[in-house]
CSV table of C-alpha atoms and ligand atoms in Angstrom, one decimal:
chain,number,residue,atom,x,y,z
B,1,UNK,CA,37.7,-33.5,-34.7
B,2,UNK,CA,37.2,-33.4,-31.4
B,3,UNK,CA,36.4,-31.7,-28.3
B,4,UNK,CA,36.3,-31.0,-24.6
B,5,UNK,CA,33.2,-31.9,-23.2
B,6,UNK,CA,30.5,-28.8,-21.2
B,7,UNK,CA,31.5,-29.3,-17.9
B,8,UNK,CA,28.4,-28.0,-16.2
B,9,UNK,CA,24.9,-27.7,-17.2
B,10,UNK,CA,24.5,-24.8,-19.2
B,11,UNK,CA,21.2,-23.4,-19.7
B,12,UNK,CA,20.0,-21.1,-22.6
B,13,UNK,CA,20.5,-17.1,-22.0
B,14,UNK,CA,17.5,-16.7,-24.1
B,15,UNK,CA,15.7,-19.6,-22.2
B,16,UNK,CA,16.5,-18.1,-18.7
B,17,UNK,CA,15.1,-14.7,-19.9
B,18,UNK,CA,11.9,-16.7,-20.5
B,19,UNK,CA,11.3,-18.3,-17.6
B,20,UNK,CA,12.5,-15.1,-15.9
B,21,UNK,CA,9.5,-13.2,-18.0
B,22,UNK,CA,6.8,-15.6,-17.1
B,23,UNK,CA,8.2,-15.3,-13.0
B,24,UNK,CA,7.5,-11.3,-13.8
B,25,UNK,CA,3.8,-11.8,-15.1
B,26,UNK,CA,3.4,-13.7,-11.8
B,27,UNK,CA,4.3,-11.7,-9.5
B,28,UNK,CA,2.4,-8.9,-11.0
B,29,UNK,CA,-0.6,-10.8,-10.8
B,30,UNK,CA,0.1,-11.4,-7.5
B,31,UNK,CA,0.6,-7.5,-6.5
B,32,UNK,CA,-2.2,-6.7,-8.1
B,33,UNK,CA,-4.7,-9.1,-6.1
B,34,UNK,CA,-3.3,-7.9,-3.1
B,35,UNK,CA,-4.4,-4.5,-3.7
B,36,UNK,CA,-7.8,-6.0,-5.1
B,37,UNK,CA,-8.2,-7.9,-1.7
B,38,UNK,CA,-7.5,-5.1,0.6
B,39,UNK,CA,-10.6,-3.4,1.4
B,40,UNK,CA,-12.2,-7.0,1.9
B,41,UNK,CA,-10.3,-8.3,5.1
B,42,UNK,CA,-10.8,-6.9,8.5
B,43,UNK,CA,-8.1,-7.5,10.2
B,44,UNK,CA,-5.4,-4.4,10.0
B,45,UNK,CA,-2.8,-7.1,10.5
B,46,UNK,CA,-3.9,-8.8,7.5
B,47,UNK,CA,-4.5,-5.4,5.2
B,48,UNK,CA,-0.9,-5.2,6.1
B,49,UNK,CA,-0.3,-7.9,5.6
B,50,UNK,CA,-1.5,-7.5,2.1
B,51,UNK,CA,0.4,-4.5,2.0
B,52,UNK,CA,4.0,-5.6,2.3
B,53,UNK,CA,3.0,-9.2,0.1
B,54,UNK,CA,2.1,-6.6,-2.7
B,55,UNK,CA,5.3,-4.6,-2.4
B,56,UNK,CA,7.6,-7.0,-2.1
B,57,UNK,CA,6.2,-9.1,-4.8
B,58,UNK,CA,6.5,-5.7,-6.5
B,59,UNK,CA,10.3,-5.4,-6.1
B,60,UNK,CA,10.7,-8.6,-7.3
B,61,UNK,CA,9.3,-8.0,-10.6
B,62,UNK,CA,11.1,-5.3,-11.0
B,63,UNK,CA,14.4,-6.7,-10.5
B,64,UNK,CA,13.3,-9.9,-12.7
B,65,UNK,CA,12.0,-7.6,-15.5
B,66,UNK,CA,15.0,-5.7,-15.4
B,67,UNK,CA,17.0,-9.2,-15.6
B,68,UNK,CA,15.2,-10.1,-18.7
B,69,UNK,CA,16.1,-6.9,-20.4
B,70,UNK,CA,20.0,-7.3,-19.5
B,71,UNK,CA,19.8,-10.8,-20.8
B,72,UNK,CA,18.2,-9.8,-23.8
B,73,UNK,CA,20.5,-6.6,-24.4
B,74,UNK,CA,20.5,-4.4,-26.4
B,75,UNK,CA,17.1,-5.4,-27.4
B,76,UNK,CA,14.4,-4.5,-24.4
B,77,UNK,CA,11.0,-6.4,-24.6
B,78,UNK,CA,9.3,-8.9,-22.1
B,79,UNK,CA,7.4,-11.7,-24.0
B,80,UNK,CA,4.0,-11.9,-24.0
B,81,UNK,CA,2.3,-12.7,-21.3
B,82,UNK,CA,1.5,-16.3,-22.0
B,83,UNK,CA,-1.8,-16.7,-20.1
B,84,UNK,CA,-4.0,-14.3,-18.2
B,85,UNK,CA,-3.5,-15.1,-14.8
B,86,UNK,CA,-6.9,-14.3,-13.1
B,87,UNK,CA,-6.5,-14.4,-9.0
B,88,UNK,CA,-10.2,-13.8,-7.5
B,89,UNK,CA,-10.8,-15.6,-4.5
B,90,UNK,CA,-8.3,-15.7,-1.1
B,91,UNK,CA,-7.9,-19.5,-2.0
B,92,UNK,CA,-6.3,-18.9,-5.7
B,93,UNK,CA,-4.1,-16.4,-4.1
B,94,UNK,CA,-2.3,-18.7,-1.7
B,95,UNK,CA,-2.3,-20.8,-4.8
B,96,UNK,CA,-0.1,-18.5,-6.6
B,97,UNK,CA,1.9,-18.0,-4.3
B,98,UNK,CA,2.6,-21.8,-3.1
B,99,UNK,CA,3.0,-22.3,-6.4
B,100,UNK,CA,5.4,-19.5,-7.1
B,101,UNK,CA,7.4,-20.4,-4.5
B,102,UNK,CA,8.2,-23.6,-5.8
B,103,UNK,CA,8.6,-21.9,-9.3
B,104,UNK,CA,11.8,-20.6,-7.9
B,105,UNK,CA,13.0,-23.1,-6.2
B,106,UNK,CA,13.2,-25.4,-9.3
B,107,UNK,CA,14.9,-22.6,-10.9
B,108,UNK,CA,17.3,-22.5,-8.3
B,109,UNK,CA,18.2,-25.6,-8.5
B,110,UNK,CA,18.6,-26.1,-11.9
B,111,UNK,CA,20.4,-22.3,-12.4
B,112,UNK,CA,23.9,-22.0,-13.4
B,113,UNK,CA,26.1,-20.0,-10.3
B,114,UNK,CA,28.7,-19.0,-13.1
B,115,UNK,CA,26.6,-17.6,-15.6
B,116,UNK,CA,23.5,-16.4,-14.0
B,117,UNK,CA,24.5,-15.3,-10.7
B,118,UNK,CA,22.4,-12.2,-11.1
B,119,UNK,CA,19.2,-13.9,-11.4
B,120,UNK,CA,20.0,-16.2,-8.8
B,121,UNK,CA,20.4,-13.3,-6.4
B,122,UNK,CA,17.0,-11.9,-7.3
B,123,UNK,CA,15.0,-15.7,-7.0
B,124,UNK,CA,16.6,-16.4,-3.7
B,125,UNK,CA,15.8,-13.3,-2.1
B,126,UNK,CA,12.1,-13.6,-3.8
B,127,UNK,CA,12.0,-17.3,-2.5
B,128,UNK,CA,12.5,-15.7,1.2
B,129,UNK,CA,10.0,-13.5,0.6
B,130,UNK,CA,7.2,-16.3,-0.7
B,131,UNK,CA,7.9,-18.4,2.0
B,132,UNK,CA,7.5,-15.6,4.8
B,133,UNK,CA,4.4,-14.6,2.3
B,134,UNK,CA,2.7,-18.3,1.9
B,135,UNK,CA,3.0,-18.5,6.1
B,136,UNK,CA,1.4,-14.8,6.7
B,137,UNK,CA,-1.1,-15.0,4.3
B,138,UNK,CA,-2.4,-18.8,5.3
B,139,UNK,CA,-5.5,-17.7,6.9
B,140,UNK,CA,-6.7,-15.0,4.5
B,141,UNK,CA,-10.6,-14.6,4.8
B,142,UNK,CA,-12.6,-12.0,2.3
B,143,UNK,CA,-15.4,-10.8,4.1
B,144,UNK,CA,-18.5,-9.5,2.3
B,145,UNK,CA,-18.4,-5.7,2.8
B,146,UNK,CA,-16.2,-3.3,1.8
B,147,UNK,CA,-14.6,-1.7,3.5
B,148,UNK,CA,-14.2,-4.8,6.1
B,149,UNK,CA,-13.8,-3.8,9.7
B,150,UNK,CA,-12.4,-5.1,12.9
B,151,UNK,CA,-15.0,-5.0,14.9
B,152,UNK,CA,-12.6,-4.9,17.9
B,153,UNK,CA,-12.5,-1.2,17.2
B,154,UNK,CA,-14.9,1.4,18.2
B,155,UNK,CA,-15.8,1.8,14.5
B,156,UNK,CA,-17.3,5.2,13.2
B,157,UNK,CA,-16.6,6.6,9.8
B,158,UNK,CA,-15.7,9.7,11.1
B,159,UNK,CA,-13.2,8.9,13.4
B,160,UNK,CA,-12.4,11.8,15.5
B,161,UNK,CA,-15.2,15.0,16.3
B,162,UNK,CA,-12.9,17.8,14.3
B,163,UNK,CA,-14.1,16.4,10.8
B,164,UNK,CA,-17.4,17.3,12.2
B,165,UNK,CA,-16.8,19.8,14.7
B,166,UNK,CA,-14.0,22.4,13.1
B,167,UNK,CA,-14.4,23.7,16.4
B,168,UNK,CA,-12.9,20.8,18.4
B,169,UNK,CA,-9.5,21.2,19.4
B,170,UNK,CA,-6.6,19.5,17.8
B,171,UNK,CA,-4.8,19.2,21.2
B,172,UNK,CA,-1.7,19.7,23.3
B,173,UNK,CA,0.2,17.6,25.0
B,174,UNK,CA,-1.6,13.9,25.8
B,175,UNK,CA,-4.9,15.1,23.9
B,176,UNK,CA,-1.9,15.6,20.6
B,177,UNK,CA,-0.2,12.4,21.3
B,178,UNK,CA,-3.2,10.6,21.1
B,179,UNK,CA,-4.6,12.3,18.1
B,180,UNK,CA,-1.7,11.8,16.2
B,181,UNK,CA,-1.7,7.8,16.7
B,182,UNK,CA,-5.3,7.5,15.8
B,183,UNK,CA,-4.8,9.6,12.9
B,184,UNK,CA,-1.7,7.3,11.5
B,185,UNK,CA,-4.5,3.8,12.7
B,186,UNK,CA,-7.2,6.0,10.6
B,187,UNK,CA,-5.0,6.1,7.5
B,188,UNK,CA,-6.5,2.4,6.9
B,189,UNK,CA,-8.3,4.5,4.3
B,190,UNK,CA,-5.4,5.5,2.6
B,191,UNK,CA,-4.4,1.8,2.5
B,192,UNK,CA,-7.2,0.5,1.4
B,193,UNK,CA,-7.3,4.0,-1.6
B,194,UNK,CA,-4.2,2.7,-2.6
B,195,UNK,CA,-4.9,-1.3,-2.6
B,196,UNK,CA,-7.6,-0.2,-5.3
B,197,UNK,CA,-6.2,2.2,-7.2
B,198,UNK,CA,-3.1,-0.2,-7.6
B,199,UNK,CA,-5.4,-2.9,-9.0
B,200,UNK,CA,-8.1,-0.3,-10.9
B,201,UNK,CA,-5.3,1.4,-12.3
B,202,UNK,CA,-2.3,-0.7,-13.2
B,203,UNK,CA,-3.9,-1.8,-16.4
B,204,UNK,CA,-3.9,2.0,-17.9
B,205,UNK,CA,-1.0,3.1,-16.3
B,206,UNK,CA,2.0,0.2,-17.2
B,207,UNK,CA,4.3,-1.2,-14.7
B,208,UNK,CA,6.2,1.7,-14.0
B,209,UNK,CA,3.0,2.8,-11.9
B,210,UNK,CA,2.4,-0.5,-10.7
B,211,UNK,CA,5.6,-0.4,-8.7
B,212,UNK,CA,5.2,2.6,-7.4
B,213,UNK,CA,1.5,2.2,-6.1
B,214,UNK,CA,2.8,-0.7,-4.1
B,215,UNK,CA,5.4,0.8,-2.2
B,216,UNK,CA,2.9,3.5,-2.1
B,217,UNK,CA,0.7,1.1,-0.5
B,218,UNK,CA,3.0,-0.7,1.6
B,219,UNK,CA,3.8,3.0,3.3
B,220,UNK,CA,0.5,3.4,3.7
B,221,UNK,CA,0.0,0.0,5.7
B,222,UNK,CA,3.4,0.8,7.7
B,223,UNK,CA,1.9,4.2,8.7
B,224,UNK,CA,-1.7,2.4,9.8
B,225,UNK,CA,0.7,-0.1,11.7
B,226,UNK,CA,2.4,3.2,13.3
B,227,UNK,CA,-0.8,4.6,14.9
B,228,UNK,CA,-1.8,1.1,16.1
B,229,UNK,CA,1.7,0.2,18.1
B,230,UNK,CA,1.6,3.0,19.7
B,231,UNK,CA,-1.9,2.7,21.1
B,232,UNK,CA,-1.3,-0.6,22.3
B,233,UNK,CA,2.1,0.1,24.0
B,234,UNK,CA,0.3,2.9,25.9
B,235,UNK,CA,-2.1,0.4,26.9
B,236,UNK,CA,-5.3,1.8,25.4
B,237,UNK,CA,-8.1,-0.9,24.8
B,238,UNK,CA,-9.1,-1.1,21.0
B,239,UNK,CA,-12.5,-1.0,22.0
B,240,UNK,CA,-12.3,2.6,23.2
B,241,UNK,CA,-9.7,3.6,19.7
B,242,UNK,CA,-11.9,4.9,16.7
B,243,UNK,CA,-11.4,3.0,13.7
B,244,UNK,CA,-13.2,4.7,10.7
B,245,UNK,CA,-12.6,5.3,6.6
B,246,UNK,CA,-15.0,8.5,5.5
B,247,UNK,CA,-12.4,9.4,2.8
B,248,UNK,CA,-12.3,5.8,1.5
B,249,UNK,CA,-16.0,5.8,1.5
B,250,UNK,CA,-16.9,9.0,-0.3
B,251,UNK,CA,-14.8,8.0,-3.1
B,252,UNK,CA,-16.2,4.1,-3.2
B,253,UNK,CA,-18.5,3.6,-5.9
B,254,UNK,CA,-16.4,6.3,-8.3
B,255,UNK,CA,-14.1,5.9,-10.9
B,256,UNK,CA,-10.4,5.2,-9.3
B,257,UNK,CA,-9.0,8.6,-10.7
B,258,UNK,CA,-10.4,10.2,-7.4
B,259,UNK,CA,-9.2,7.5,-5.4
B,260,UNK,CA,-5.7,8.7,-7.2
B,261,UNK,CA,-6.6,12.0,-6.5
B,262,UNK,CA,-7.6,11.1,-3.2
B,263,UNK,CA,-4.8,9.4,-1.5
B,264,UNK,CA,-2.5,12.6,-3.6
B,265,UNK,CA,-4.5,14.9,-2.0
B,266,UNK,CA,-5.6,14.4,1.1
B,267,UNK,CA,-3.0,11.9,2.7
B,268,UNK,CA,-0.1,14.7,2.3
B,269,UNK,CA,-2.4,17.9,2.9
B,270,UNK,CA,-0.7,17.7,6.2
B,271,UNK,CA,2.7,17.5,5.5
B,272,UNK,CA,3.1,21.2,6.5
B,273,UNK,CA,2.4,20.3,9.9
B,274,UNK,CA,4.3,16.9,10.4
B,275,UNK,CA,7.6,18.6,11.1
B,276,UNK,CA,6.2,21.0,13.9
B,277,UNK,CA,4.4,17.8,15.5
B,278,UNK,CA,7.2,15.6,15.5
B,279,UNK,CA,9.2,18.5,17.6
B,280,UNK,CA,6.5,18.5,20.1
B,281,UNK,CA,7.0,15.1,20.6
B,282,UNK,CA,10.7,15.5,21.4
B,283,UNK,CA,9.6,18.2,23.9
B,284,UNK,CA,7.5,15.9,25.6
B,285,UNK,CA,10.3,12.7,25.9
B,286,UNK,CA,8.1,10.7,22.8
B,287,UNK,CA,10.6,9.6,20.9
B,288,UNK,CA,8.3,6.6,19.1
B,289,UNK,CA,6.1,9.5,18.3
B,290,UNK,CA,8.5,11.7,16.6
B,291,UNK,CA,10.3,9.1,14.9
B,292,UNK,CA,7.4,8.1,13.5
B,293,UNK,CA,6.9,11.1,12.4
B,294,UNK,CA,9.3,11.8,10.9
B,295,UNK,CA,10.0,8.6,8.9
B,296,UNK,CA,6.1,9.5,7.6
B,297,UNK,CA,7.4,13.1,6.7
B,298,UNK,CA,9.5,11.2,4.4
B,299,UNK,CA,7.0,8.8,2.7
B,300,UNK,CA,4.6,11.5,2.2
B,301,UNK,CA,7.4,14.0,0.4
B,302,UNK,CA,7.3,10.6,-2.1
B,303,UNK,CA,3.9,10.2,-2.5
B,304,UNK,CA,2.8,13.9,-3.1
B,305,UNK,CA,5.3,13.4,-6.3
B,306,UNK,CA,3.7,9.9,-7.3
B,307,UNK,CA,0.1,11.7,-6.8
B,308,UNK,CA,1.0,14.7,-9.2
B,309,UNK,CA,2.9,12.6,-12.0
B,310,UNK,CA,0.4,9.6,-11.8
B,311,UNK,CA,-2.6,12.1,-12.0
B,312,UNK,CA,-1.8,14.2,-15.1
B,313,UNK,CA,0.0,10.9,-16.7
B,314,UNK,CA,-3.5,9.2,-16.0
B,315,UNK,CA,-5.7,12.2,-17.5
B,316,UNK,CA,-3.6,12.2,-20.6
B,317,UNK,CA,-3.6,8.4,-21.1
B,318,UNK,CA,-7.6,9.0,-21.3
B,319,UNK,CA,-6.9,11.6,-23.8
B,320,UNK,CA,-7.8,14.6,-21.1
B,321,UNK,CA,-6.0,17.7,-20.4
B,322,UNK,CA,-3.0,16.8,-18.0
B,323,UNK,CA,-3.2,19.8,-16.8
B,324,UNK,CA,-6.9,19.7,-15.9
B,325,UNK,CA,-6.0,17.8,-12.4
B,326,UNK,CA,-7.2,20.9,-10.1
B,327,UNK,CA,-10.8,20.2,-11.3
B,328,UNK,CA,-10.1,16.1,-10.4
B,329,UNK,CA,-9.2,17.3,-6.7
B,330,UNK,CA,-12.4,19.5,-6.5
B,331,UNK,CA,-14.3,17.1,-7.5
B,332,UNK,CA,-12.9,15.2,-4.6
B,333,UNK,CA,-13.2,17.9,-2.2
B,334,UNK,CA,-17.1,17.3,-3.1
B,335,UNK,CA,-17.0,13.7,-2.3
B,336,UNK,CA,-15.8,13.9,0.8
B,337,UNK,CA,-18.1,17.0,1.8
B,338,UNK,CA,-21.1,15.1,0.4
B,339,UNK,CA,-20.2,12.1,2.7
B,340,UNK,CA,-19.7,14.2,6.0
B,341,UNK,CA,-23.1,15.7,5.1
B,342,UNK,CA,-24.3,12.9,5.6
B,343,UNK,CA,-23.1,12.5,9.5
B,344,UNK,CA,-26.2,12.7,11.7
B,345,UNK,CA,-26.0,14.7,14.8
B,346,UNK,CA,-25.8,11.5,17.0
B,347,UNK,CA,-22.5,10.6,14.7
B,348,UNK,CA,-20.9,13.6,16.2
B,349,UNK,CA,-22.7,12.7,19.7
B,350,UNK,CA,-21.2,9.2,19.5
B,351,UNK,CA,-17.4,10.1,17.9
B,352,UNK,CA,-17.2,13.2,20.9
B,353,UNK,CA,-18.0,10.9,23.5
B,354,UNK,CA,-15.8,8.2,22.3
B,355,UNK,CA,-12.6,10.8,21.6
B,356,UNK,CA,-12.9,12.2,24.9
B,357,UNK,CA,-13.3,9.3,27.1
B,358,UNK,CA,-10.1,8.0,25.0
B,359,UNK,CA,-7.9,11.2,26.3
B,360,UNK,CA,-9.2,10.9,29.6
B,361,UNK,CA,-8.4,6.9,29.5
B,362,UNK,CA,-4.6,8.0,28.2
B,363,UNK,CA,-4.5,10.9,31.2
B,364,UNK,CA,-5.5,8.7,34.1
B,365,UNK,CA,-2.6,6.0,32.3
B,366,UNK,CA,0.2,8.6,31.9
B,367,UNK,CA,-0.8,9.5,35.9
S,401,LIG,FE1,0.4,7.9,5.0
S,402,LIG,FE1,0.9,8.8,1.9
């Protein structure tokens, strides 16, 4: 007998769902070392850097993984992973991702259009992304503290007098619009929270959380990005803008359930006031201000759900009471009062002088 001959190269469904599979375990290694390396670089640029690498690593191993499970229907199961892919110096991370990036093209080349269009979709917008990736993350330095600062910044833990001083005023007007962007440049705590908890935690947690805490974190890097455009475009010199990270420091040495607890807690216990804020910016024509506001507004109704699921799924992974959580958020209250206890009376001397010459430096500016 005989037949008609294949008329294009057909590779294995079952094959494809393995190379797909291994592509997965890579790009969670890589989202994972990005949160890892967070804390360690200075630069904001690169922590954001960082930020979006991890997230849209993120989405692509989400889309592959859910490739490999259509491919594999109805049964759903990735393989195992084959080796444990370590990533622990800035140098093996550009590694990965060189390398990655040439992963996919060979599998785009060699991919059937016809019968694995899908995929193809998913590696050629995850190629994109690795080259933009391999180019922005080039000069990636670790330095040897943590948290690693730009020293560009007038850098103070505390980063504005009110977390010392209740007694010193929010503000009106220029004194607000100020406040507001150094608060959104000071959520470089919340950023670096959430690079660590994404690494500390993934492992206990599964990828579902993994996905989520990078998106998590790449919000967290847009918001720090927020505060620091706005500064600029108004002209103010970073050497007079406080850069600081009290939160991320009084939960450091601790386990990475308070950093959960944390960056759920603290990072949206202002959401009451974001909509009222962003409606005094329309009042006074700043329309940057209020938008960013109000895109925030809308991260942080997210996050305050991830920080309530992900802390009672976490406390009954351990096998502890899920519904034990409130004492986890007291216990970070403490934290953070035990590390403004610590602020010397020349702290506050230093941060008031700093925040005040600031709002006089944006007064004189607005004329
Ligand atoms: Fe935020
Ligand atoms: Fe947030």
């Amino acid at each position: 007998m005989s037949y008609l001959p294949p008329t294009r190269e057909l590779r294995e469904r079952l094959d494809t769902a393995r190379t797909l599979s291994r592509l997965f375990y890579r790009e969670e290694a890589l989202v994972l070392a990005c949160g890892d390396f967070i804390p360690w670089v200075a630069r904001l640029e690169t922590k954001a850097e960082l930020g979006r690498t991890a997230w849209e690593c993120a989405v692509a191993a989400d889309a592959l993984r859910e490739r490999v499970f259509e491919l594999r229907y109805p049964s759903r199961f990735l393989d195992e992973r084959a080796v444990e892919i370590g990533v622990a110096t800035a140098d093996e991370l550009r590694g990965l991702l060189r390398s990655q990036r040439d992963e996919y093209r060979r599998y785009l080349d060699a991919a059937d259009e016809l019968a694995d269009g899908p995929s193809i979709r998913i590696a050629d917008s995850a190629l994109r992304d690795k080259k933009r990736q391999t180019g922005a993350l080039a000069a990636l330095d670790l330095a040897e503290v943590d948290p690693a600062r730009d020293a560009d910044y007038f850098l103070s833990s505390f980063y504005w007098p009110d977390v010392l001083d209740p007694g010193y005023p929010y503000g009106e007007g220029i004194a607000l619009q100020v406040r507001s962007a150094v608060s959104h440049l000071n959520e470089v705590w919340a950023v670096e929270t959430a690079g660590r908890i994404l690494h500390d935690l993934s492992p206990e947690l599964g990828w579902e959380f993994t996905a989520e805490a990078a998106r998590w974190l790449y919000d967290e890097t847009r918001h720090m990005l927020m505060g620091k455009e706005r500064l600029e475009a108004w002209g103010l010199p970073n050497a007079m803008v406080p850069l600081g990270g009290y939160i991320y420091e009084a939960w450091r040495g601790e386990d990475a359930l308070y950093g959960l607890g944390m960056l759920g807690y603290f990072e949206t216990k202002n959401i009451g006031r974001k909509r009222e804020r962003a409606a005094a910016f329309h009042e006074m024509g700043d329309a940057t201000s209020e938008i960013d506001m109000e895109f925030d507004w809308a991260d942080e109704t997210l996050h305050a759900e991830y920080g309530r699921r992900w802390l009672r799924r976490l406390l009954e992974v351990r096998g502890d009471d899920p519904e034990s959580w409130p004492q986890v958020l007291e216990r970070c209250e403490q934290l953070v009062r035990a590390r403004i206890e610590e602020a010397t009376p020349e702290d506050l001397e230093r941060i008031r002088a700093c925040a005040d010459a600031l709002v006089r430096g944006a007064e004189q500016r607005a004329g």
